[in-house]
């Protein structure tokens, strides 16, 4: 007769709300779980440091090797003063990770000559507009205008067929939650998009990203779809 392995963990996963689902079968995988949790903490600390320094990075790359952290940050701001902000940023990140995580940090900051629209850039732009006390309808309008200006722009992606050139053909932005400027207690959904594409075509590539934005009235979910056409 078949029996369930680790039924306690199975019930906990069914009754509790987790950000991710991770089941253990057979032998314990304590080291893997600890490494995964440590990686999530490091990503959260990096985002907090960049937010406190008022940086709006376009994208980030990080990987670990022999207890060393290699971090690359790309900025799309031409007014970024590398001499004034680069050294304090390296010093703060290196000290924090060495003290709390016992990891040596190797940081590189690059400025992109061409503005490339990414989901991370839209997320950071949304948080910046919220700090300026903009209402959500106007924020959605700003995001759509910002995305429309980047239509037909190109970027290089990595696929199973090698390096490909992708062109931005459309986007969709959705905000879900209870907004600060609304008197209703119910959650609302507002979305806007342009030039949606079908998933049935093999030449289409979709980049999806979602994040939670915490406000006084609660948390709001932001979802972004970027539709690309492969060359």
CSV table of C-alpha atoms in Angstrom, one decimal:
chain,number,residue,atom,x,y,z
A,1,UNK,CA,0.0,0.0,0.0
A,2,UNK,CA,1.4,3.4,-1.0
A,3,UNK,CA,2.0,5.9,1.8
A,4,UNK,CA,2.9,9.5,1.8
A,5,UNK,CA,6.5,10.6,2.7
A,6,UNK,CA,6.8,13.4,5.1
A,7,UNK,CA,3.0,13.9,5.6
A,8,UNK,CA,3.5,16.7,8.2
A,9,UNK,CA,5.2,19.0,5.8
A,10,UNK,CA,2.6,18.2,3.2
A,11,UNK,CA,-0.2,19.3,5.6
A,12,UNK,CA,1.7,22.4,6.6
A,13,UNK,CA,2.1,23.4,2.9
A,14,UNK,CA,-1.6,23.0,2.3
A,15,UNK,CA,-2.8,25.0,5.4
A,16,UNK,CA,-0.3,27.8,5.4
A,17,UNK,CA,0.4,30.6,2.9
A,18,UNK,CA,4.0,30.5,1.8
A,19,UNK,CA,5.8,32.7,-0.8
A,20,UNK,CA,7.2,29.5,-2.3
A,21,UNK,CA,6.5,25.7,-2.0
A,22,UNK,CA,9.4,23.5,-1.0
A,23,UNK,CA,8.7,19.9,0.0
A,24,UNK,CA,11.3,17.6,1.6
A,25,UNK,CA,11.2,13.9,0.6
A,26,UNK,CA,13.6,11.3,2.0
A,27,UNK,CA,16.8,12.7,3.4
A,28,UNK,CA,16.9,16.3,4.8
A,29,UNK,CA,18.3,19.0,2.5
A,30,UNK,CA,19.2,21.4,5.2
A,31,UNK,CA,22.3,22.9,3.5
A,32,UNK,CA,20.4,23.5,0.2
A,33,UNK,CA,17.5,25.2,2.1
A,34,UNK,CA,19.9,27.4,4.1
A,35,UNK,CA,21.8,28.5,1.0
A,36,UNK,CA,18.5,29.3,-0.8
A,37,UNK,CA,17.2,31.3,2.2
A,38,UNK,CA,20.5,33.2,2.4
A,39,UNK,CA,20.4,34.1,-1.2
A,40,UNK,CA,16.9,35.5,-0.8
A,41,UNK,CA,18.1,37.6,2.2
A,42,UNK,CA,21.0,39.0,0.2
A,43,UNK,CA,18.7,40.0,-2.7
A,44,UNK,CA,16.4,41.8,-0.3
A,45,UNK,CA,19.3,43.7,1.4
A,46,UNK,CA,20.7,44.7,-2.0
A,47,UNK,CA,17.3,46.2,-3.0
A,48,UNK,CA,17.0,48.1,0.3
A,49,UNK,CA,20.5,49.6,0.0
A,50,UNK,CA,19.8,50.7,-3.6
A,51,UNK,CA,16.5,52.2,-2.5
A,52,UNK,CA,18.1,54.1,0.4
A,53,UNK,CA,20.7,55.5,-1.9
A,54,UNK,CA,18.0,56.5,-4.4
A,55,UNK,CA,19.4,54.4,-7.2
A,56,UNK,CA,17.1,53.1,-9.9
A,57,UNK,CA,19.0,50.2,-11.5
A,58,UNK,CA,17.9,48.8,-14.8
A,59,UNK,CA,18.9,45.3,-14.0
A,60,UNK,CA,21.1,43.3,-11.6
A,61,UNK,CA,23.2,40.1,-11.9
A,62,UNK,CA,24.6,38.2,-9.0
A,63,UNK,CA,26.2,34.8,-8.4
A,64,UNK,CA,28.1,33.0,-5.6
A,65,UNK,CA,31.4,31.2,-5.9
A,66,UNK,CA,33.5,29.9,-3.0
A,67,UNK,CA,31.7,32.1,-0.4
A,68,UNK,CA,32.2,35.1,-2.6
A,69,UNK,CA,29.5,37.4,-4.0
A,70,UNK,CA,29.9,38.8,-7.5
A,71,UNK,CA,27.4,41.6,-8.1
A,72,UNK,CA,26.9,43.6,-11.3
A,73,UNK,CA,24.5,46.6,-11.4
A,74,UNK,CA,23.4,48.3,-14.7
A,75,UNK,CA,22.1,51.8,-14.7
A,76,UNK,CA,20.3,53.6,-17.5
A,77,UNK,CA,20.8,57.1,-16.1
A,78,UNK,CA,23.3,59.2,-18.0
A,79,UNK,CA,23.6,61.7,-15.1
A,80,UNK,CA,24.9,59.0,-12.8
A,81,UNK,CA,28.0,60.4,-11.1
A,82,UNK,CA,30.3,57.4,-10.8
A,83,UNK,CA,33.1,59.1,-8.8
A,84,UNK,CA,30.8,60.4,-6.0
A,85,UNK,CA,28.4,57.4,-5.6
A,86,UNK,CA,30.4,54.4,-6.7
A,87,UNK,CA,32.9,54.2,-3.8
A,88,UNK,CA,30.3,54.7,-0.9
A,89,UNK,CA,28.1,52.1,-2.5
A,90,UNK,CA,30.9,49.5,-2.6
A,91,UNK,CA,32.0,50.3,0.9
A,92,UNK,CA,28.4,49.9,2.4
A,93,UNK,CA,27.6,46.7,0.6
A,94,UNK,CA,31.0,45.1,1.3
A,95,UNK,CA,30.8,46.0,5.0
A,96,UNK,CA,27.2,44.8,5.5
A,97,UNK,CA,27.7,41.4,3.7
A,98,UNK,CA,31.1,40.8,5.4
A,99,UNK,CA,29.6,41.5,8.8
A,100,UNK,CA,26.2,39.7,8.6
A,101,UNK,CA,26.8,37.1,5.9
A,102,UNK,CA,30.6,36.5,6.1
A,103,UNK,CA,30.8,37.0,2.3
A,104,UNK,CA,33.4,38.9,0.3
A,105,UNK,CA,31.6,41.2,-2.2
A,106,UNK,CA,32.9,42.1,-5.6
A,107,UNK,CA,30.7,44.9,-7.1
A,108,UNK,CA,30.8,46.4,-10.5
A,109,UNK,CA,28.6,49.3,-11.7
A,110,UNK,CA,28.0,49.9,-15.4
A,111,UNK,CA,26.1,52.6,-17.2
A,112,UNK,CA,24.2,51.6,-20.3
A,113,UNK,CA,24.5,53.9,-23.3
A,114,UNK,CA,21.2,52.8,-24.7
A,115,UNK,CA,18.1,52.8,-22.6
A,116,UNK,CA,16.7,49.3,-22.4
A,117,UNK,CA,13.2,48.8,-20.9
A,118,UNK,CA,13.1,46.1,-18.2
A,119,UNK,CA,10.5,45.0,-15.7
A,120,UNK,CA,12.9,45.9,-12.8
A,121,UNK,CA,13.2,49.5,-14.2
A,122,UNK,CA,9.3,49.8,-14.3
A,123,UNK,CA,9.0,48.5,-10.7
A,124,UNK,CA,11.6,51.0,-9.4
A,125,UNK,CA,9.9,53.8,-11.4
A,126,UNK,CA,6.5,52.8,-9.8
A,127,UNK,CA,8.0,53.0,-6.3
A,128,UNK,CA,9.5,56.4,-7.1
A,129,UNK,CA,6.1,57.7,-8.3
A,130,UNK,CA,4.5,56.4,-5.1
A,131,UNK,CA,7.0,58.4,-3.0
A,132,UNK,CA,5.9,61.5,-4.9
A,133,UNK,CA,2.3,60.8,-3.7
A,134,UNK,CA,1.0,60.2,-7.2
A,135,UNK,CA,-2.4,58.4,-7.5
A,136,UNK,CA,-2.6,55.0,-9.1
A,137,UNK,CA,-4.4,56.1,-12.2
A,138,UNK,CA,-1.7,58.7,-13.0
A,139,UNK,CA,1.0,56.2,-12.2
A,140,UNK,CA,-0.5,53.7,-14.7
A,141,UNK,CA,-0.6,56.5,-17.3
A,142,UNK,CA,3.1,57.4,-16.6
A,143,UNK,CA,4.1,53.7,-16.9
A,144,UNK,CA,2.2,53.3,-20.2
A,145,UNK,CA,3.8,56.5,-21.7
A,146,UNK,CA,7.2,55.4,-20.6
A,147,UNK,CA,6.7,51.9,-22.1
A,148,UNK,CA,5.3,53.3,-25.4
A,149,UNK,CA,8.5,55.4,-25.8
A,150,UNK,CA,10.5,52.2,-25.8
A,151,UNK,CA,8.4,50.3,-28.4
A,152,UNK,CA,10.4,48.7,-31.2
A,153,UNK,CA,13.6,48.9,-29.1
A,154,UNK,CA,15.9,45.9,-29.2
A,155,UNK,CA,17.9,43.9,-26.7
A,156,UNK,CA,19.9,40.7,-26.6
A,157,UNK,CA,18.5,37.7,-24.9
A,158,UNK,CA,19.8,34.1,-24.2
A,159,UNK,CA,17.6,31.2,-25.4
A,160,UNK,CA,17.9,27.5,-26.0
A,161,UNK,CA,18.8,28.4,-29.6
A,162,UNK,CA,21.7,30.7,-28.6
A,163,UNK,CA,21.9,34.5,-28.5
A,164,UNK,CA,18.9,36.1,-30.1
A,165,UNK,CA,17.9,39.7,-30.8
A,166,UNK,CA,14.4,40.7,-29.5
A,167,UNK,CA,12.3,43.7,-30.3
A,168,UNK,CA,9.7,45.1,-27.9
A,169,UNK,CA,6.3,45.0,-29.6
A,170,UNK,CA,3.9,45.4,-26.7
A,171,UNK,CA,3.3,45.4,-23.0
A,172,UNK,CA,0.6,45.0,-20.3
A,173,UNK,CA,0.7,46.5,-16.8
A,174,UNK,CA,-1.8,45.6,-14.1
A,175,UNK,CA,-2.3,47.0,-10.6
A,176,UNK,CA,-4.3,45.0,-8.1
A,177,UNK,CA,-5.1,46.1,-4.5
A,178,UNK,CA,-6.8,48.7,-2.4
A,179,UNK,CA,-5.5,52.1,-3.4
A,180,UNK,CA,-4.9,55.0,-1.1
A,181,UNK,CA,-7.0,57.4,-3.1
A,182,UNK,CA,-10.1,55.1,-3.0
A,183,UNK,CA,-12.8,55.2,-0.4
A,184,UNK,CA,-13.9,51.6,-1.1
A,185,UNK,CA,-12.8,48.8,1.2
A,186,UNK,CA,-12.7,46.3,-1.7
A,187,UNK,CA,-9.7,45.6,-3.8
A,188,UNK,CA,-9.7,46.9,-7.4
A,189,UNK,CA,-7.9,45.9,-10.6
A,190,UNK,CA,-6.7,48.4,-13.2
A,191,UNK,CA,-4.7,47.5,-16.2
A,192,UNK,CA,-3.5,48.9,-19.5
A,193,UNK,CA,-1.7,47.4,-22.4
A,194,UNK,CA,-0.8,47.8,-26.1
A,195,UNK,CA,-0.3,45.4,-28.9
A,196,UNK,CA,-0.8,42.0,-27.2
A,197,UNK,CA,0.7,39.0,-28.9
A,198,UNK,CA,-0.3,35.4,-29.0
A,199,UNK,CA,1.7,32.7,-27.2
A,200,UNK,CA,1.1,30.3,-30.1
A,201,UNK,CA,3.7,31.9,-32.3
A,202,UNK,CA,7.3,30.6,-31.7
A,203,UNK,CA,8.8,33.9,-32.6
A,204,UNK,CA,7.3,35.6,-29.5
A,205,UNK,CA,9.1,36.0,-26.2
A,206,UNK,CA,7.4,37.3,-23.0
A,207,UNK,CA,9.1,38.7,-20.0
A,208,UNK,CA,6.9,38.7,-16.8
A,209,UNK,CA,7.6,40.2,-13.4
A,210,UNK,CA,5.5,40.8,-10.3
A,211,UNK,CA,6.1,42.6,-7.0
A,212,UNK,CA,4.3,43.7,-3.9
A,213,UNK,CA,4.1,47.4,-3.0
A,214,UNK,CA,3.3,48.1,0.6
A,215,UNK,CA,1.2,51.2,1.4
A,216,UNK,CA,-0.8,52.6,4.3
A,217,UNK,CA,-4.0,51.0,3.1
A,218,UNK,CA,-2.3,47.6,2.6
A,219,UNK,CA,-0.3,45.8,-0.1
A,220,UNK,CA,-0.8,46.3,-3.8
A,221,UNK,CA,0.3,43.8,-6.5
A,222,UNK,CA,2.1,45.1,-9.6
A,223,UNK,CA,2.3,42.8,-12.6
A,224,UNK,CA,4.2,43.6,-15.8
A,225,UNK,CA,4.2,41.8,-19.2
A,226,UNK,CA,6.7,42.8,-21.9
A,227,UNK,CA,6.1,41.2,-25.3
A,228,UNK,CA,9.1,40.7,-27.6
A,229,UNK,CA,9.4,39.4,-31.1
A,230,UNK,CA,12.5,37.4,-31.8
A,231,UNK,CA,14.6,38.1,-34.9
